[in-house]
Tab-separated table of C-alpha atoms and ligand atoms in Angstrom:
chain	number	residue	atom	x	y	z
A	5	MET	CA	15.698	-9.097	7.203
A	6	SER	CA	12.708	-7.294	5.895
A	7	THR	CA	9.499	-9.245	5.769
A	8	ASP	CA	6.077	-8.157	4.707
A	9	THR	CA	3.681	-10.384	6.437
A	10	ASN	CA	0.641	-10.204	4.244
A	11	ALA	CA	-0.803	-8.997	1.034
A	12	ASP	CA	-3.279	-6.388	1.914
A	13	ALA	CA	-6.205	-4.309	0.912
A	14	ASP	CA	-5.289	-1.431	-1.294
A	15	ALA	CA	-7.503	0.989	0.554
A	16	GLU	CA	-6.224	3.926	2.538
A	17	SER	CA	-9.651	5.065	3.475
A	18	THR	CA	-11.344	5.057	6.801
A	19	SER	CA	-14.416	3.595	5.155
A	20	ASN	CA	-15.110	-0.080	5.256
A	21	CYS	CA	-14.147	-2.297	2.386
A	22	GLY	CA	-17.200	-4.218	1.433
A	23	GLY	CA	-19.405	-1.296	2.362
A	24	SER	CA	-21.909	0.377	0.157
A	25	SER	CA	-19.524	2.690	-1.581
A	26	GLY	CA	-18.432	0.408	-4.389
A	27	ASP	CA	-18.704	2.034	-7.755
A	28	SER	CA	-20.298	-0.613	-9.858
A	29	GLY	CA	-23.890	-0.291	-8.815
A	30	GLY	CA	-24.680	2.831	-10.741
A	31	ASP	CA	-22.360	2.170	-13.611
A	32	SER	CA	-24.185	2.972	-16.775
A	33	SER	CA	-21.245	3.301	-19.099
A	34	GLU	CA	-20.461	0.582	-21.571
A	35	SER	CA	-17.415	-1.572	-21.477
A	36	LYS	CA	-14.656	0.100	-23.430
A	37	CYS	CA	-12.384	-2.875	-23.521
A	38	GLY	CA	-9.927	-2.327	-26.302
A	39	ALA	CA	-11.460	0.993	-27.241
A	40	SER	CA	-9.676	4.281	-26.938
A	41	SER	CA	-12.584	6.423	-27.907
A	42	SER	CA	-12.878	8.495	-24.798
A	43	PRO	CA	-10.231	11.033	-23.881
A	44	ALA	CA	-8.301	10.589	-20.690
A	45	SER	CA	-11.008	10.665	-18.135
A	46	SER	CA	-12.241	8.830	-15.137
A	47	SER	CA	-14.145	5.815	-16.300
A	48	SER	CA	-16.173	3.216	-14.524
A	49	SER	CA	-16.411	0.931	-17.513
A	50	ARG	CA	-15.915	-2.759	-17.038
A	51	CYS	CA	-13.771	-4.375	-19.624
A	52	GLY	CA	-13.824	-7.974	-20.655
A	53	ALA	CA	-17.126	-9.070	-19.186
A	54	SER	CA	-15.961	-9.247	-15.640
A	55	ASN	CA	-18.930	-10.317	-13.593
A	56	SER	CA	-17.641	-9.521	-10.165
A	57	ASP	CA	-19.139	-6.914	-7.928
A	58	ASP	CA	-16.823	-3.982	-7.324
A	59	SER	CA	-18.059	-3.382	-3.810
A	60	GLY	CA	-15.286	-5.474	-2.362
A	61	SER	CA	-17.692	-7.975	-0.908
A	62	ASN	CA	-18.028	-10.298	-3.858
A	63	GLU	CA	-14.835	-10.322	-5.801
A	64	LYS	CA	-14.009	-13.967	-6.046
A	65	GLU	CA	-15.087	-14.693	-9.590
A	66	VAL	CA	-12.920	-13.934	-12.531
A	67	GLY	CA	-14.897	-13.143	-15.668
A	68	ALA	CA	-13.363	-13.350	-19.126
A	69	THR	CA	-10.577	-15.810	-19.796
A	70	VAL	CA	-7.726	-15.441	-22.228
A	71	ASP	CA	-9.767	-17.271	-24.889
A	72	ASP	CA	-12.334	-14.464	-24.930
A	73	PHE	CA	-9.854	-12.013	-26.463
A	74	ASP	CA	-8.829	-11.965	-30.126
A	75	ALA	CA	-6.258	-9.176	-30.024
A	76	ASP	CA	-2.535	-9.508	-29.475
A	77	PRO	CA	-2.133	-8.682	-25.779
A	78	GLY	CA	-0.592	-5.389	-24.749
A	79	GLN	CA	1.842	-4.878	-21.902
A	80	LEU	CA	0.850	-4.866	-18.228
A	81	THR	CA	2.980	-2.896	-15.783
A	82	ALA	CA	2.444	-2.567	-12.040
A	83	VAL	CA	3.796	0.865	-11.164
A	84	GLY	CA	4.694	2.060	-7.665
A	85	LEU	CA	4.104	5.793	-7.241
A	86	GLY	CA	6.091	6.227	-4.040
A	87	PRO	CA	4.645	8.232	-1.156
A	88	GLY	CA	2.500	10.708	-3.006
A	89	GLN	CA	3.811	13.850	-4.625
A	90	PRO	CA	5.205	13.634	-8.183
A	91	GLU	CA	8.723	14.410	-6.989
A	92	GLY	CA	8.640	11.179	-4.986
A	93	MET	CA	8.097	9.122	-8.153
A	94	THR	CA	11.011	7.488	-9.892
A	95	GLU	CA	11.857	8.456	-13.474
A	96	ARG	CA	11.149	4.868	-14.427
A	97	ALA	CA	7.655	5.102	-12.979
A	98	LYS	CA	6.976	8.345	-14.874
A	99	THR	CA	8.192	6.804	-18.113
A	100	ALA	CA	6.089	3.676	-17.626
A	101	LEU	CA	2.991	5.806	-17.039
A	102	LEU	CA	3.677	8.057	-20.016
A	103	ASP	CA	4.063	4.941	-22.178
A	104	ALA	CA	0.792	3.367	-21.024
A	105	ASP	CA	-2.389	3.619	-23.114
A	106	HIS	CA	-4.577	3.014	-20.070
A	107	ILE	CA	-3.917	3.780	-16.398
A	108	VAL	CA	-5.881	1.890	-13.758
A	109	GLY	CA	-5.952	2.577	-10.030
A	110	TYR	CA	-7.622	3.595	-6.829
A	111	THR	CA	-9.010	7.128	-7.211
A	112	THR	CA	-6.769	8.587	-4.498
A	113	TYR	CA	-3.660	7.411	-6.334
A	114	ILE	CA	-4.914	8.562	-9.723
A	115	GLU	CA	-5.478	12.012	-8.208
A	116	LEU	CA	-1.839	12.079	-7.143
A	117	LEU	CA	-0.647	11.745	-10.743
A	118	PRO	CA	0.729	14.865	-12.432
A	119	ASP	CA	-1.345	16.340	-15.277
A	120	GLU	CA	1.350	15.603	-17.841
A	121	ILE	CA	0.727	11.907	-17.211
A	122	THR	CA	-3.069	11.862	-17.020
A	123	GLU	CA	-3.364	14.043	-20.131
A	124	GLN	CA	-1.173	11.656	-22.073
A	125	ALA	CA	-3.224	8.521	-21.342
A	126	ASP	CA	-5.997	7.419	-23.684
A	127	GLU	CA	-8.089	6.221	-20.780
A	128	ILE	CA	-8.014	6.310	-17.016
A	129	TYR	CA	-10.019	3.814	-15.016
A	130	ASP	CA	-10.302	4.571	-11.334
A	131	THR	CA	-12.454	3.225	-8.551
A	132	PRO	CA	-13.056	4.993	-5.241
A	133	MET	CA	-11.794	2.311	-2.896
A	134	CYS	CA	-11.691	-1.406	-2.300
A	135	GLY	CA	-12.591	-3.420	-5.357
A	136	GLU	CA	-8.942	-4.447	-5.681
A	137	VAL	CA	-9.781	-7.685	-7.449
A	138	SER	CA	-12.178	-6.234	-9.992
A	139	ARG	CA	-9.886	-3.252	-10.606
A	140	THR	CA	-6.926	-5.536	-11.209
A	141	GLU	CA	-9.025	-7.752	-13.437
A	142	GLU	CA	-10.115	-4.699	-15.398
A	143	ALA	CA	-6.459	-3.828	-15.960
A	144	ILE	CA	-5.740	-7.367	-17.135
A	145	ASP	CA	-8.731	-7.502	-19.472
A	146	ARG	CA	-7.734	-4.207	-21.048
A	147	THR	CA	-4.242	-5.631	-21.545
A	148	LEU	CA	-5.542	-8.859	-23.068
A	149	ALA	CA	-7.652	-6.691	-25.387
A	150	GLY	CA	-4.445	-5.199	-26.804
A	151	ASN	CA	-3.779	-2.090	-24.718
A	152	ASP	CA	-0.603	-1.229	-22.828
A	153	VAL	CA	-1.860	-0.828	-19.280
A	154	ALA	CA	-0.301	0.525	-16.097
A	155	ILE	CA	-1.908	-0.402	-12.799
A	156	VAL	CA	-0.804	2.047	-10.134
A	157	GLY	CA	-0.587	2.072	-6.374
A	158	SER	CA	1.146	4.044	-3.657
A	159	GLY	CA	4.602	3.073	-2.504
A	160	ASP	CA	5.813	-0.150	-4.073
A	161	PRO	CA	3.703	-2.733	-5.940
A	162	ASN	CA	5.209	-5.518	-3.839
A	163	VAL	CA	4.330	-4.047	-0.456
A	164	TYR	CA	0.737	-4.824	0.526
A	165	ALA	CA	-0.194	-4.082	-3.042
A	166	LEU	CA	-1.419	-5.519	-6.292
A	167	ALA	CA	1.612	-6.982	-8.079
A	168	GLY	CA	0.946	-10.471	-6.760
A	169	LEU	CA	-2.790	-10.234	-7.331
A	170	ALA	CA	-2.160	-9.307	-10.975
A	171	LEU	CA	-0.104	-12.460	-11.487
A	172	GLU	CA	-2.667	-14.601	-9.686
A	173	ILE	CA	-5.519	-13.296	-11.825
A	174	LEU	CA	-3.491	-13.640	-15.016
A	175	GLU	CA	-2.923	-17.272	-14.112
A	176	SER	CA	-6.589	-17.860	-13.301
A	177	LYS	CA	-7.540	-16.482	-16.712
A	178	GLY	CA	-5.326	-19.023	-18.440
A	179	ALA	CA	-2.848	-16.315	-19.464
A	180	THR	CA	0.839	-16.071	-18.609
A	181	ALA	CA	3.032	-13.256	-17.345
A	182	SER	CA	5.130	-13.430	-20.520
A	183	MET	CA	2.065	-13.131	-22.734
A	184	VAL	CA	1.476	-9.600	-21.404
A	185	ASP	CA	5.146	-8.844	-20.812
A	186	PHE	CA	4.285	-8.304	-17.146
A	187	ASP	CA	6.638	-5.909	-15.413
A	188	VAL	CA	6.900	-4.283	-11.998
A	189	VAL	CA	8.248	-0.759	-11.582
A	190	PRO	CA	9.288	-0.303	-7.964
A	191	GLY	CA	8.421	2.740	-5.896
A	192	VAL	CA	9.569	4.007	-2.513
A	193	PRO	CA	7.518	2.113	0.101
A	194	ALA	CA	5.779	3.987	2.917
A	195	ALA	CA	8.079	2.416	5.516
A	196	GLN	CA	11.089	4.047	3.870
A	197	SER	CA	9.376	7.390	3.148
A	198	CYS	CA	8.201	7.558	6.743
A	199	ALA	CA	11.535	6.446	8.192
A	200	ALA	CA	13.194	9.266	6.272
A	201	ARG	CA	10.962	11.763	8.051
A	202	LEU	CA	11.824	10.300	11.442
A	203	GLY	CA	15.610	10.173	11.129
A	204	ALA	CA	17.193	6.731	10.939
A	205	PRO	CA	14.879	4.304	12.764
A	206	LEU	CA	15.282	1.322	10.408
A	207	VAL	CA	18.917	0.727	9.265
A	208	ASN	CA	18.871	-2.723	10.859
A	209	ASP	CA	16.566	-5.766	10.802
A	210	THR	CA	12.997	-4.591	10.295
A	211	VAL	CA	9.654	-6.321	9.889
A	212	SER	CA	6.412	-4.865	8.535
A	213	ILE	CA	3.006	-5.800	9.893
A	214	SER	CA	-0.383	-4.695	8.586
A	215	LEU	CA	-3.226	-4.339	11.072
A	216	SER	CA	-5.825	-4.677	8.334
A	217	ASP	CA	-7.909	-7.770	8.960
A	218	HIS	CA	-9.549	-7.467	5.544
A	219	LEU	CA	-7.515	-10.417	4.250
A	220	VAL	CA	-5.738	-11.832	7.303
A	221	PRO	CA	-7.804	-12.637	10.413
A	222	MET	CA	-6.950	-10.659	13.537
A	223	PRO	CA	-5.868	-13.690	15.613
A	224	GLU	CA	-3.239	-14.415	12.954
A	225	ILE	CA	-2.105	-10.777	12.984
A	226	GLU	CA	-1.865	-10.919	16.768
A	227	SER	CA	0.264	-14.048	16.692
A	228	ARG	CA	2.604	-12.484	14.081
A	229	LEU	CA	2.874	-9.362	16.198
A	230	HIS	CA	3.807	-11.410	19.274
A	231	ALA	CA	6.460	-13.274	17.297
A	232	VAL	CA	7.982	-10.124	15.813
A	233	ALA	CA	7.768	-7.950	18.938
A	234	SER	CA	9.519	-10.583	21.014
A	235	GLU	CA	12.653	-10.249	18.828
A	236	SER	CA	14.885	-7.243	18.184
A	237	PHE	CA	13.195	-6.062	15.018
A	238	THR	CA	12.139	-2.533	14.308
A	239	ILE	CA	8.447	-2.844	13.437
A	240	THR	CA	6.743	-0.793	10.766
A	241	ILE	CA	2.973	-0.906	11.157
A	242	TYR	CA	0.878	-0.394	8.037
A	243	ASN	CA	-2.905	0.146	7.962
A	244	PRO	CA	-2.821	1.036	11.650
A	245	TRP	CA	-6.238	2.459	12.336
A	246	SER	CA	-9.701	3.032	11.004
A	247	ARG	CA	-12.998	3.419	12.787
A	248	LYS	CA	-13.678	-0.221	12.021
A	249	ARG	CA	-10.212	-1.293	13.153
A	250	ARG	CA	-10.058	0.679	16.387
A	251	GLU	CA	-9.837	-2.526	18.416
A	252	ASN	CA	-7.056	-3.927	16.245
A	253	PHE	CA	-4.950	-0.880	17.029
A	254	GLU	CA	-5.654	-1.137	20.752
A	255	LYS	CA	-4.821	-4.834	20.723
A	256	ALA	CA	-1.596	-4.184	18.826
A	257	CYS	CA	-0.508	-1.580	21.404
A	258	GLU	CA	-1.274	-4.037	24.182
A	259	ILE	CA	0.788	-6.794	22.548
A	260	LEU	CA	3.723	-4.472	21.866
A	261	LEU	CA	3.748	-3.430	25.527
A	262	THR	CA	3.983	-7.044	26.661
A	263	HIS	CA	7.323	-7.309	24.824
A	264	ARG	CA	8.792	-3.801	24.886
A	265	ASP	CA	9.271	-1.087	27.494
A	266	ALA	CA	6.770	1.748	27.705
A	267	ASP	CA	9.533	4.276	26.927
A	268	THR	CA	10.432	2.574	23.617
A	269	PRO	CA	10.561	5.297	20.946
A	270	VAL	CA	7.732	5.246	18.396
A	271	GLY	CA	7.508	7.378	15.261
A	272	ILE	CA	4.179	8.251	13.668
A	273	VAL	CA	4.080	9.582	10.123
A	274	HIS	CA	0.844	10.564	8.449
A	275	GLY	CA	0.753	11.273	4.713
A	276	ALA	CA	4.495	11.210	4.065
A	277	GLY	CA	5.267	13.321	1.013
A	278	ARG	CA	1.704	14.617	0.783
A	279	GLU	CA	0.227	18.008	1.568
A	280	ASP	CA	-1.165	16.870	4.915
A	281	GLU	CA	2.060	15.257	6.118
A	282	ALA	CA	2.426	15.104	9.901
A	283	VAL	CA	5.297	13.637	11.892
A	284	LEU	CA	5.521	12.875	15.586
A	285	ILE	CA	7.839	10.935	17.872
A	286	THR	CA	6.391	9.523	21.068
A	287	GLU	CA	6.800	6.536	23.383
A	288	LEU	CA	5.146	3.147	23.170
A	289	GLY	CA	3.247	3.699	26.416
A	290	GLU	CA	1.516	6.716	24.817
A	291	LEU	CA	0.766	5.134	21.452
A	292	GLU	CA	-2.737	3.899	22.155
A	293	ASP	CA	-3.948	7.447	22.891
A	294	PHE	CA	-2.961	8.504	19.369
A	295	GLY	CA	-5.486	6.052	17.937
A	296	GLU	CA	-8.171	8.636	18.555
A	297	ARG	CA	-6.233	11.534	17.032
A	298	GLU	CA	-6.063	12.703	13.445
A	299	ILE	CA	-2.444	11.772	12.943
A	300	VAL	CA	-3.226	8.050	13.045
A	301	ASP	CA	-5.448	6.806	10.261
A	302	MET	CA	-5.174	4.686	7.145
A	303	THR	CA	-2.589	6.977	5.579
A	304	THR	CA	-0.267	6.594	8.553
A	305	THR	CA	2.698	4.332	9.112
A	306	ILE	CA	3.994	3.732	12.621
A	307	VAL	CA	7.602	2.812	13.364
A	308	VAL	CA	8.154	1.015	16.662
A	309	GLY	CA	11.746	1.058	17.871
A	310	THR	CA	13.732	-1.701	19.554
A	311	GLU	CA	15.492	-1.751	22.905
A	312	ASP	CA	18.469	-0.049	21.152
A	313	THR	CA	16.497	2.706	19.472
A	314	TYR	CA	16.830	6.170	20.986
A	315	VAL	CA	15.772	9.723	20.244
A	316	TRP	CA	18.476	12.291	19.638
A	317	ASP	CA	17.684	15.893	18.683
A	318	ASP	CA	14.154	14.960	17.569
A	319	ARG	CA	15.392	12.100	15.407
A	320	MET	CA	14.847	8.407	15.981
A	321	VAL	CA	18.130	6.536	15.762
A	322	ARG	CA	18.644	2.809	15.608
A	323	PRO	CA	22.312	1.941	15.857
A	324	ARG	CA	23.548	-0.232	13.018
A	325	GLY	CA	26.186	-1.814	15.247
A	326	TYR	CA	29.293	0.069	14.067
A	327	GLU	CA	29.901	1.200	17.639
A	328	THR	CA	30.757	-2.387	18.585
A	329	LYS	CA	33.650	-2.422	16.106
A	330	TYR	CA	34.782	1.161	15.731
A	331	GLU	CA	35.450	4.123	17.954
A	332	TYR	CA	33.749	7.393	17.062
B	425	SAM	C1	-2.390	-0.926	1.193
B	425	SAM	S1	-0.960	-0.314	1.945
B	425	SAM	C2	-0.016	0.141	0.542
B	425	SAM	C3	1.439	0.202	0.837
B	425	SAM	C4	2.265	0.671	-0.357
B	425	SAM	N1	2.213	-0.268	-1.442
B	425	SAM	C5	3.706	0.948	0.029
B	425	SAM	O1	4.623	0.359	-0.571
B	425	SAM	O2	3.915	1.796	0.898
B	425	SAM	C6	-1.541	1.230	2.532
B	425	SAM	C7	-0.812	1.628	3.801
B	425	SAM	O3	0.467	2.152	3.455
B	425	SAM	C8	0.813	3.178	4.352
B	425	SAM	N2	0.998	4.420	3.579
B	425	SAM	C9	0.781	4.579	2.264
B	425	SAM	N3	1.121	5.825	1.881
B	425	SAM	C10	1.565	6.449	2.989
B	425	SAM	C11	2.063	7.763	3.236
B	425	SAM	N4	2.163	8.653	2.256
B	425	SAM	N5	2.437	8.072	4.495
B	425	SAM	C12	2.346	7.169	5.495
B	425	SAM	N6	1.895	5.922	5.311
B	425	SAM	C13	1.501	5.566	4.077
B	425	SAM	C14	-0.323	3.301	5.359
B	425	SAM	O4	-0.008	2.499	6.471
B	425	SAM	C15	-1.479	2.720	4.580
B	425	SAM	O5	-2.482	2.234	5.450
């Protein structure tokens, strides 16, 4: 079983969502909805009269509805980029991005795109962080205005990402998924990219938990963590640490230690597939100390082993169970 327990913020930054770094305040450019006048470039235009604040603190209102657009809608594709570097992207993802008129995403992800893709697009709309709702709405409005739009994110669009939000906003605008030929192009999720760096720590029942309390309150996260840690699941922890979430990380370590031995193997992978990749295998009893070190931040995924997981030759191994049936 693999379960993702919440839909999460799209930010990988240590800054606070809802802080003062939203991009809309100083936005002086005009909405370019439906236009393709500017070359591929970073744009902070707002398309389709969205009236929400991009700071992440006031994103509840959806602006334009489907009736505000006259054009035949384009196609909307949620594209997973995988862990980071272009070689980690699927061919299907590259093709979807090359086919898109407009590419929309968090600035960090846009910066990960190869030049051949960004140069091909008519427009690129990126926002520094947070603002997931307004960014997704921007992508939808551009689609309803007749453009083929790709909205990008790291890993897979179904893992703590924007695929679901896109459908929800489409629905709230009175549109349908078919109207924009909505499609999802999968990417390699962080859990899998990170597991690959660690050896073979997943291979059996695994559950993902996000420690971001941006959308799910911490008491709920704690209760999910108790439930999962008390069973024999490998646990992949997303969004493990930020200055603001220091206490969440400490609490998570405490909960894990109430269910698992201190010598349980734990893998920490920062920036899998990126230039600053770092990999470390430690024990659960030591994990909390890593919360104050560079390797654990919002671009880190932590893999917590089970009672069966062991470390062999610097690799985490979780037996699949073959040894109970076969001799080798
Ligand atoms: C909002 S979630 C997005 C997850 C993404 N959709 C996926 O499928 O991996 C962001 C979290 O994913 C994890 N993450 C994303 N890219 C990563 C990478 N290259 N290395 C390690 N963890 C990563 C981190 O835990 C980060 O806080």
